[in-house]
Coordinates of C-alpha atoms in Angstrom, one line a residue:
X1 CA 97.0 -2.1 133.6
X2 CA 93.8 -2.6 132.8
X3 CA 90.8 -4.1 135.5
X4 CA 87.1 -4.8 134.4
X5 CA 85.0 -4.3 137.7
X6 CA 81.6 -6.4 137.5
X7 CA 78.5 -6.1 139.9
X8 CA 75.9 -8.5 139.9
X9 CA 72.3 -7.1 139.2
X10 CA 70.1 -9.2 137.9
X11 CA 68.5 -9.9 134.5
X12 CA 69.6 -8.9 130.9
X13 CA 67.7 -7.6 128.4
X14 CA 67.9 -6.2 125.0
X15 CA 70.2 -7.0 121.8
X16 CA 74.1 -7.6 121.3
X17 CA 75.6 -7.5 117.7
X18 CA 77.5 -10.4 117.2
X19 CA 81.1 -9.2 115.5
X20 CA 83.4 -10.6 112.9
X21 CA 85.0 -14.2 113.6
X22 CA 88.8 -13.8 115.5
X23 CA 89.8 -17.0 114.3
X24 CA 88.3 -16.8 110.6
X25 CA 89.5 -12.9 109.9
X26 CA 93.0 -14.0 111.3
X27 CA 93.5 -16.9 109.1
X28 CA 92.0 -14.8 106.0
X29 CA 94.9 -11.6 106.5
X30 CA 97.3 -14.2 105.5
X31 CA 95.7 -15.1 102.2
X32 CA 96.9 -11.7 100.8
X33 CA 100.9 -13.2 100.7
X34 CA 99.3 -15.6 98.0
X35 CA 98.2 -12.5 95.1
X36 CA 99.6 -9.7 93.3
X37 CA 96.0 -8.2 93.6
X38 CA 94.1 -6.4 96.4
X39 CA 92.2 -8.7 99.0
X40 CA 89.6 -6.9 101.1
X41 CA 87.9 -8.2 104.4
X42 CA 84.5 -6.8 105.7
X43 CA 82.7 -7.2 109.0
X44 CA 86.7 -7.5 110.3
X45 CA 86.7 -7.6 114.0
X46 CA 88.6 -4.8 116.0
X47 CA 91.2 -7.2 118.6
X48 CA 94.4 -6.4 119.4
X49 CA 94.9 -9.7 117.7
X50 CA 94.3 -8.1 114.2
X51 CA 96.6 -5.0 115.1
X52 CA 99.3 -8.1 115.7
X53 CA 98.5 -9.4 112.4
X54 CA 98.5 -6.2 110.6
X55 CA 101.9 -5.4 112.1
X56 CA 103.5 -8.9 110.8
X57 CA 102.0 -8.7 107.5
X58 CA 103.3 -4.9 106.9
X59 CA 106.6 -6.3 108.2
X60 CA 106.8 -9.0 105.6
X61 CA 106.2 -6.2 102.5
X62 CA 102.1 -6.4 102.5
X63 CA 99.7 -3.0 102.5
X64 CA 97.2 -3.1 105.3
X65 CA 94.7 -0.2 105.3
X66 CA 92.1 -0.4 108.0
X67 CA 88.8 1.7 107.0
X68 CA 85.3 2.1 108.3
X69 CA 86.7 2.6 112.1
X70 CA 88.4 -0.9 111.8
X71 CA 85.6 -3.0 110.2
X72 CA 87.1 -3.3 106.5
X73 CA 90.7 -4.5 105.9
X74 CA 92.1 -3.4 102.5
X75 CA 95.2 -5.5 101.8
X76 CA 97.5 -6.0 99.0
X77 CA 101.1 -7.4 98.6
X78 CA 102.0 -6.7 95.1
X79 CA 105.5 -7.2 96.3
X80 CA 106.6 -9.6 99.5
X81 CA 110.0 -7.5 100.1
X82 CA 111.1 -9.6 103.6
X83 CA 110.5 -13.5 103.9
X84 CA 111.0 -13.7 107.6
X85 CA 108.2 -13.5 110.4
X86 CA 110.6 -12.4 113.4
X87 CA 110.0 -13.4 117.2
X88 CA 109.3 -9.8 118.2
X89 CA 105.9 -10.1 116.2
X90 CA 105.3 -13.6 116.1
X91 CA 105.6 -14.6 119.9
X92 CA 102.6 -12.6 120.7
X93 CA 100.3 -14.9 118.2
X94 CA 100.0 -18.2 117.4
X95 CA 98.3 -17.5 114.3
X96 CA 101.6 -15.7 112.8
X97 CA 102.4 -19.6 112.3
X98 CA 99.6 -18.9 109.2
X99 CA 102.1 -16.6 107.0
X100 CA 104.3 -19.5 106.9
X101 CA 102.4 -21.8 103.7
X102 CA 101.2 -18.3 101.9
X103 CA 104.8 -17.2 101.5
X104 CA 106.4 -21.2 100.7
X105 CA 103.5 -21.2 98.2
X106 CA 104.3 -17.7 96.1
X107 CA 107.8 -17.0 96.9
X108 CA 109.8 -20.9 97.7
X109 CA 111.0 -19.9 100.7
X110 CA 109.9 -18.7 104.2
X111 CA 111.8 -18.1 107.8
X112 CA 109.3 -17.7 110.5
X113 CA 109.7 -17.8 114.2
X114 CA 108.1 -20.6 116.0
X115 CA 104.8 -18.9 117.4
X116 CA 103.1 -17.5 121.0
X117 CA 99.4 -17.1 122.0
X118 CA 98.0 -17.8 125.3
X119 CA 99.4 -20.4 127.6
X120 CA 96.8 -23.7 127.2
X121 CA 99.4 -26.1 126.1
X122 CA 101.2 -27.3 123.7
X123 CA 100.0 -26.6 120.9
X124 CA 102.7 -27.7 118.5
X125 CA 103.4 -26.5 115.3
X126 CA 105.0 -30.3 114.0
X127 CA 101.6 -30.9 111.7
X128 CA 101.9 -27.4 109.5
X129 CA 105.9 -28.3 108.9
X130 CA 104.7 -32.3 108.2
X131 CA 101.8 -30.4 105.6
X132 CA 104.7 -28.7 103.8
X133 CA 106.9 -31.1 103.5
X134 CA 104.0 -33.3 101.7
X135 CA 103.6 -30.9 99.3
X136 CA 107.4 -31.0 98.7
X137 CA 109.2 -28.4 100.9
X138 CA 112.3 -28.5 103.1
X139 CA 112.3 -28.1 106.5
X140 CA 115.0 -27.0 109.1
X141 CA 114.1 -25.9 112.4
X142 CA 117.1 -24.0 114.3
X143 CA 117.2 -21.0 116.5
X144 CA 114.1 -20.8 117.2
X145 CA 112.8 -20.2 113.1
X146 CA 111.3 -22.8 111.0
X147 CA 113.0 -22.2 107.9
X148 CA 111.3 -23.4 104.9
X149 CA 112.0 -23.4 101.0
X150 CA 110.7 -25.0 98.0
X151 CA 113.5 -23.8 94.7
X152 CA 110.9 -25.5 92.2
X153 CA 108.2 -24.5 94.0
X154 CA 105.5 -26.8 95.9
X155 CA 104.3 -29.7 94.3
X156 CA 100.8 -31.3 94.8
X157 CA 100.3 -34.3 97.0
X158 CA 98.4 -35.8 100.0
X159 CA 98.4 -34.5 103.3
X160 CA 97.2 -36.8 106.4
X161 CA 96.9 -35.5 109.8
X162 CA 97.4 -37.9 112.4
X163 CA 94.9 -35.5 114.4
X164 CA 92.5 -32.7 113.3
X165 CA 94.2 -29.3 113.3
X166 CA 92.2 -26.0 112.6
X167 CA 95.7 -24.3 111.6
X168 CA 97.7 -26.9 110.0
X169 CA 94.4 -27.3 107.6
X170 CA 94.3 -23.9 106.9
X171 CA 98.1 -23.7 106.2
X172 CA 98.1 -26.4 104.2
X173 CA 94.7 -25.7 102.3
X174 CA 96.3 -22.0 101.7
X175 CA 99.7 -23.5 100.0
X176 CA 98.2 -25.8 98.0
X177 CA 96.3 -23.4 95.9
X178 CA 99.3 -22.8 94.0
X179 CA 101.2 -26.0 94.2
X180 CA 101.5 -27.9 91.2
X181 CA 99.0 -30.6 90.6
X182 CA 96.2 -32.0 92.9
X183 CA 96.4 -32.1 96.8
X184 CA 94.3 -33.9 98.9
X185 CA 93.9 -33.3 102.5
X186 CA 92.9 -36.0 104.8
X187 CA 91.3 -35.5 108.2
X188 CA 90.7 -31.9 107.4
X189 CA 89.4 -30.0 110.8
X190 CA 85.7 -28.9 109.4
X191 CA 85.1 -25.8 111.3
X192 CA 83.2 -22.8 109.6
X193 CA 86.7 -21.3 109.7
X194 CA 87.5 -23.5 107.3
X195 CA 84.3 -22.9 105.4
X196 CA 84.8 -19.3 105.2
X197 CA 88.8 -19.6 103.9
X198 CA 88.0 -21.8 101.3
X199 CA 85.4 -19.5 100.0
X200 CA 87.5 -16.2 99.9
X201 CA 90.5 -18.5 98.0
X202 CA 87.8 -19.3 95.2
X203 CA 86.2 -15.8 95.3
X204 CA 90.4 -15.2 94.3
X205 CA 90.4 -18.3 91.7
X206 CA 91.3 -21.2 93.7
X207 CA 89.8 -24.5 93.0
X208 CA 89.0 -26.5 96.2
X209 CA 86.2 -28.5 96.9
X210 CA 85.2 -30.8 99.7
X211 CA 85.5 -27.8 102.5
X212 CA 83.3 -28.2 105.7
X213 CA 84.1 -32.3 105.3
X214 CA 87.3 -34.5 106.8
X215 CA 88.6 -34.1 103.2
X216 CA 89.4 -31.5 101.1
X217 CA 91.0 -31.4 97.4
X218 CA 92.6 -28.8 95.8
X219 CA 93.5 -28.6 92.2
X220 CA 96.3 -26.0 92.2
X221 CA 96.6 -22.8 90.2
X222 CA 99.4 -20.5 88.0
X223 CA 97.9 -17.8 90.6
X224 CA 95.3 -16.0 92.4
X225 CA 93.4 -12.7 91.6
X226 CA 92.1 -10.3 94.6
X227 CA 88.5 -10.1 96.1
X228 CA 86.1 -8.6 98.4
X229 CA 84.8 -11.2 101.1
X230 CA 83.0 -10.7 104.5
X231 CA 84.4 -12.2 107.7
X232 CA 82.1 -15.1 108.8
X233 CA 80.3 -14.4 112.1
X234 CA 82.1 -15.2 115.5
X235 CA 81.0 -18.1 117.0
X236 CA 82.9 -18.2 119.7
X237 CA 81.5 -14.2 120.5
X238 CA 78.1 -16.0 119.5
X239 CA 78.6 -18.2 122.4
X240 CA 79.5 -16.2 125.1
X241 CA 77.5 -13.7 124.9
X242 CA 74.0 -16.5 124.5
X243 CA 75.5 -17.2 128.0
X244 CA 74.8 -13.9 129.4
X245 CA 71.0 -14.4 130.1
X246 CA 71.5 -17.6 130.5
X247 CA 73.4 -17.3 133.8
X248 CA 71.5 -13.7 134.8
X249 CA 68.0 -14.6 133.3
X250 CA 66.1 -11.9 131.0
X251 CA 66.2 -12.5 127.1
X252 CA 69.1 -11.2 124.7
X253 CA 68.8 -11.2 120.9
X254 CA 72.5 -11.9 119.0
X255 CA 72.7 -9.7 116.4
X256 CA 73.8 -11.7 113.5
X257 CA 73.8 -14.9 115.3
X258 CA 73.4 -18.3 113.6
X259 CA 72.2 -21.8 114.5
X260 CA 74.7 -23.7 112.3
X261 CA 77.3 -22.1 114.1
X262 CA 77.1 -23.5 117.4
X263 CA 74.7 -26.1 117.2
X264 CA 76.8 -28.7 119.8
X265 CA 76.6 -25.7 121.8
X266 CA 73.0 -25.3 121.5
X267 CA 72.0 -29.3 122.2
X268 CA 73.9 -28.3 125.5
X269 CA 72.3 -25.1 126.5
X270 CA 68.8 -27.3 125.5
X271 CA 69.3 -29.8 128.3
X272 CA 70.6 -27.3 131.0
X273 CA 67.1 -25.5 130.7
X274 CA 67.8 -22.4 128.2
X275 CA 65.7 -21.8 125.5
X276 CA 67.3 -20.8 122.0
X277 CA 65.0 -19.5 119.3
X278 CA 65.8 -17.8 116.1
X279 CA 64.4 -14.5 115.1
X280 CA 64.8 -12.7 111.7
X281 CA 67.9 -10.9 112.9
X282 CA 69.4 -13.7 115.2
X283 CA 69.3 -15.9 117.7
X284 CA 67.2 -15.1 120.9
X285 CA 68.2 -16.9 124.1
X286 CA 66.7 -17.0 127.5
X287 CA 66.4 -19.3 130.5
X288 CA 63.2 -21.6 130.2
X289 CA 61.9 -21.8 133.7
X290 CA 64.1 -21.4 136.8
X291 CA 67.4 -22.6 138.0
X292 CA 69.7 -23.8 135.3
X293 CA 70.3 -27.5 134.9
X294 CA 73.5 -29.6 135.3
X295 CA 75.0 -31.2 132.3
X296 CA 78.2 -32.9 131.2
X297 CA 80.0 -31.2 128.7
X298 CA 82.8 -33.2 126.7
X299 CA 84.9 -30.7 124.0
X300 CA 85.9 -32.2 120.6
X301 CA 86.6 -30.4 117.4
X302 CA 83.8 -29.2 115.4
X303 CA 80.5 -29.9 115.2
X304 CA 81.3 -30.6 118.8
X305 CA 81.4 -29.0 121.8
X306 CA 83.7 -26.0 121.4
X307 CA 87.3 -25.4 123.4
X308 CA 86.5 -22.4 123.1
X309 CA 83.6 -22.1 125.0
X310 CA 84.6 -24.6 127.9
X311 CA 85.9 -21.8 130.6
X312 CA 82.5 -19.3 129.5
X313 CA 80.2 -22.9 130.3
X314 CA 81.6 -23.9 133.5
X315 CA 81.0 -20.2 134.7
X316 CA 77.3 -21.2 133.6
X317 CA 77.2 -24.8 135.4
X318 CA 78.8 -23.0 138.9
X319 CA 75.4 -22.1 139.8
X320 CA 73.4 -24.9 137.7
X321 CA 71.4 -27.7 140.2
X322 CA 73.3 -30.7 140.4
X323 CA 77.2 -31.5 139.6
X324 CA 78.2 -31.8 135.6
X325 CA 81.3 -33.0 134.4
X326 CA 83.6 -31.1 131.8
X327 CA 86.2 -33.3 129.9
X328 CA 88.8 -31.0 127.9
X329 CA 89.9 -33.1 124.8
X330 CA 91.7 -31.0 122.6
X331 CA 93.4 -28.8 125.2
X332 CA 95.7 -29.4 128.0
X333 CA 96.0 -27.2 131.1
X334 CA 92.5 -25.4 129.8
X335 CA 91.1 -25.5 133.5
X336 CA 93.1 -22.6 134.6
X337 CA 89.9 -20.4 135.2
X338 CA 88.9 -23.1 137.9
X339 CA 90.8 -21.7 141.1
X340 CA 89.5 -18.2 140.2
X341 CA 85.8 -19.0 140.1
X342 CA 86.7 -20.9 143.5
X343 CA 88.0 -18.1 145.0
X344 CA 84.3 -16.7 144.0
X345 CA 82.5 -19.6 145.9
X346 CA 82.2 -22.8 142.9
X347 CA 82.5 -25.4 143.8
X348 CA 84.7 -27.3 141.2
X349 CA 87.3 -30.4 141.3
X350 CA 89.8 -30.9 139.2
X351 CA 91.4 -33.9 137.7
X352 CA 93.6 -33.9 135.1
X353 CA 91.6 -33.0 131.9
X354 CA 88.4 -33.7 134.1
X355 CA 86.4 -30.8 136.0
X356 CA 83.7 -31.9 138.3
X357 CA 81.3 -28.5 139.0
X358 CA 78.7 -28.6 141.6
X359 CA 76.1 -26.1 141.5
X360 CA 76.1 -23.7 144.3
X361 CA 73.2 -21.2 144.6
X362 CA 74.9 -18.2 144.0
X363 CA 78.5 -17.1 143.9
X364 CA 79.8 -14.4 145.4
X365 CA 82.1 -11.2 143.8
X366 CA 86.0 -11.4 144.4
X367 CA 89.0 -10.2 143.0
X368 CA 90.0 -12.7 140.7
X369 CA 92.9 -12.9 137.5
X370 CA 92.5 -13.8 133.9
X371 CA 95.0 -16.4 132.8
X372 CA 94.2 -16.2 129.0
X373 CA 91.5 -15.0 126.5
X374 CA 89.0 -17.3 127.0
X375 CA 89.5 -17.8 130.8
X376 CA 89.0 -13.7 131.4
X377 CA 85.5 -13.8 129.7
X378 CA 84.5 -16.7 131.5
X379 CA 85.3 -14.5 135.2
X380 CA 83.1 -11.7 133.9
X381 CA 80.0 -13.7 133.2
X382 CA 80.8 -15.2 136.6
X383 CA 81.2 -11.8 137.8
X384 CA 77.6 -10.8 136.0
X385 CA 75.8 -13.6 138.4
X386 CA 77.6 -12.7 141.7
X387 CA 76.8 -11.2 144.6
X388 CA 78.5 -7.9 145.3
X389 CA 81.9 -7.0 143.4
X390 CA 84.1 -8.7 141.1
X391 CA 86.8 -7.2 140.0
X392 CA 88.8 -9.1 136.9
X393 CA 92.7 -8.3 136.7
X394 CA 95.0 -9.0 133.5
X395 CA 92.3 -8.1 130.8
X396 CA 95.0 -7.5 128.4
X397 CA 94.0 -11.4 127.4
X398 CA 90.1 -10.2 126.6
X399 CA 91.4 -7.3 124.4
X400 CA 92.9 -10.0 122.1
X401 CA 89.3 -12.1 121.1
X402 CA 86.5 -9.4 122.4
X403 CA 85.7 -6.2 120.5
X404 CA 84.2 -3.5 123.4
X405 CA 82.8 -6.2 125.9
X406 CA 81.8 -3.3 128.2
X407 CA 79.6 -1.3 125.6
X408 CA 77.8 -4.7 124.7
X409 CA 77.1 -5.8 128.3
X410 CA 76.0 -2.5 129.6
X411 CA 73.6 -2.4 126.8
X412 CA 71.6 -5.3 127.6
X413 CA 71.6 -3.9 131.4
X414 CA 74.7 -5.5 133.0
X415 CA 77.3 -3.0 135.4
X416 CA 80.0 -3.1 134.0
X417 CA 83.0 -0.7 133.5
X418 CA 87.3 -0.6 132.4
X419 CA 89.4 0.9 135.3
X420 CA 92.6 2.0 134.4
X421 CA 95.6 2.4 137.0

């Protein structure tokens, strides 16, 4: 198994190129169950999470090509030959969940395995079945499948979410492009995720408007053409990766990087003392005069603060002056990263979905295990600011969100290198 191995060295410099979007090219692969015609990513990420993807889709019938060393995806599924997502493939993602409205939407019926992913809670998939059965299917949940069908075929309507779900939107926003009639979706999650799968189903003749707000409409359609789209930027990659030189010092560029993305995140990074600029190829970030400062950090969907940059920002505020306060909102059991950076010297307290972090002036290298995706990035920019060694075990969770985190870091001056058993 794979170890990263991180020694603390002082400031970064230089420019990272900011990758394809995990979350957006994951929800986008699916859209390809929904045409007869050839769908086409560019600026696809290479995870392991795609691979997973790629390997469902093909299962289910699809054509998945992967060209230009993994950066273009050329899809088609002229024919969907199997209707049922099995466990073996879909307990290793929780985005497999996504194949379930394309396929209720072309084909009337659908058997897909209820999903895996990292271990950060609950994470239920009740809103995506509620979405279908608003546009008219029938739900049945036994042994372990959610089986689905519409005979008619789905039939326009309104879908309310109780709360805002990035997943259940996009499964509901993909099967009503080809229900009959108009479908409304109420408290919509607006994230550029979002944005960026509602522009790839018009670039293939859907109608939808109102994306990027807490309601979107969708007149439906006979069906869908193919088309070429480009993967929206990472902002989550974005993210982490503006924390590098803010925890080490120096000045990194982001490669692709923009302001709208992570704006929340930006207001933050403001008040704890680091500078954020934007440059004609990015964003440029660096610390604006000395120690960092403390800050409370709540997490909400977006515009807000970011889940998925809660584990990466406590690493920052372990060494920040003063104690700041991180409230988890969307995610339960998302402080699992906290022991680890103890056993490194922070100083953090943990209550519930409360984290009180107080600033220590430096941490110190350890050997120290990644309990998810988010968590294992979050222990090497920990590692990056250390004193001595840190050596980060389980990376198999970084391979699924972060495309050659090595490379990048080593390029901007950090020492860092994979060690294989």
């Amino acid at each position: 198994m794979d170890r990263i191995v991180v020694r603390g060295n002082g400031p970064l410099n230089g420019q990272i190129p900011i990758a394809g979007a995990k979350n957006a090219c994951l929800t986008l692969m699916p859209a390809t169950l929904l045409s007869e015609e050839p769908l086409t990513l560019t600026n696809a990420p290479r995870l392991s999470d795609i691979a997973t993807m790629t390997q469902l889709l093909q299962s289910l019938g699809a054509e998945v090509t992967s060209m230009q060393r993994g950066k273009v995806l050329a899809m088609s599924s002229h024919s969907v030959s199997n209707l049922t997502a099995d466990y073996d493939i879909v307990r290793k993602m929780r985005a497999s969940i996504l194949v379930l409205g394309p396929m209720l939407a072309r084909e009337g019926h659908a058997v897909v395995s209820l999903p895996g992913g990292c271990a950060i809670g609950a994470r239920p998939v009740d809103l995506h079945l509620r979405a279908m059965e608003a546009l008219g299917a029938e739900m049945d949940l036994r042994d372990g499948y959610v089986h689905a069908k519409a005979p008619g075929g789905l039939k326009g309507g309104v879908v309310e979410f109780p709360l805002v779900s990035v997943g259940a939107t996009e499964n509901a926003l993909m099967a009503a492009t080809l229900a009959k009639g108009t479908t409304v979706i109420k408290n919509a999650a607006r994230e550029p995720e979002i944005v960026d799968l509602a522009i790839c189903l018009r670039r293939m003749g859907a109608q939808i408007e109102g994306e990027g707000t807490s309601t979107i409409t969708v007149q439906g359609v006979d069906r869908l053409g193919g088309a070429t789209h480009p993967v929206v930027v990472d902002r989550i990659e974005l993210g982490t990766y503006m924390l590098a030189p803010a925890i080490c010092g120096g000045e990194v560029e982001l490669l692709g990087g923009r302001m709208d993305l992570v704006g929340a995140f930006c207001e933050k990074l403001d008040a704890a003392a680091i500078s954020v600029s934007e440059t004609d190829s990015g964003l440029k970030v660096a610390r604006k005069n000395g120690r960092v400062h403390a800050v409370d950090v709540t997490t909400e969907p977006f515009p807000g603060f970011p889940t998925d940059l809660q584990a990466q920002m406590m690493a920052l505020l372990c060494t920040a002056e003063g104690t700041s306060v991180l409230e988890e909102k969307i995610f339960e059991n998302r402080f699992m990263h906290a022991p680890e950076l103890q056993r490194m010297g922070a100083r953090i307290e943990v209550h519930g979905g409360t984290a009180k972090v107080t600033g220590v002036e430096r941490l110190r290298g350890a050997p120290v295990m990644a309990t998810d995706l988010r968590a294992s990035v979050s222990l090497i920019l920990a590692g990056l600011a250390a004193e001595g060694e840190t050596v980060v075990n389980r990376v198999y969770h970084l391979d699924r969100g972060y495309e050659k985190v090595e490379q990048k870091l080593s390029a901007v001056g950090a020492h860092i290198e994979r060690v294989s058993d």
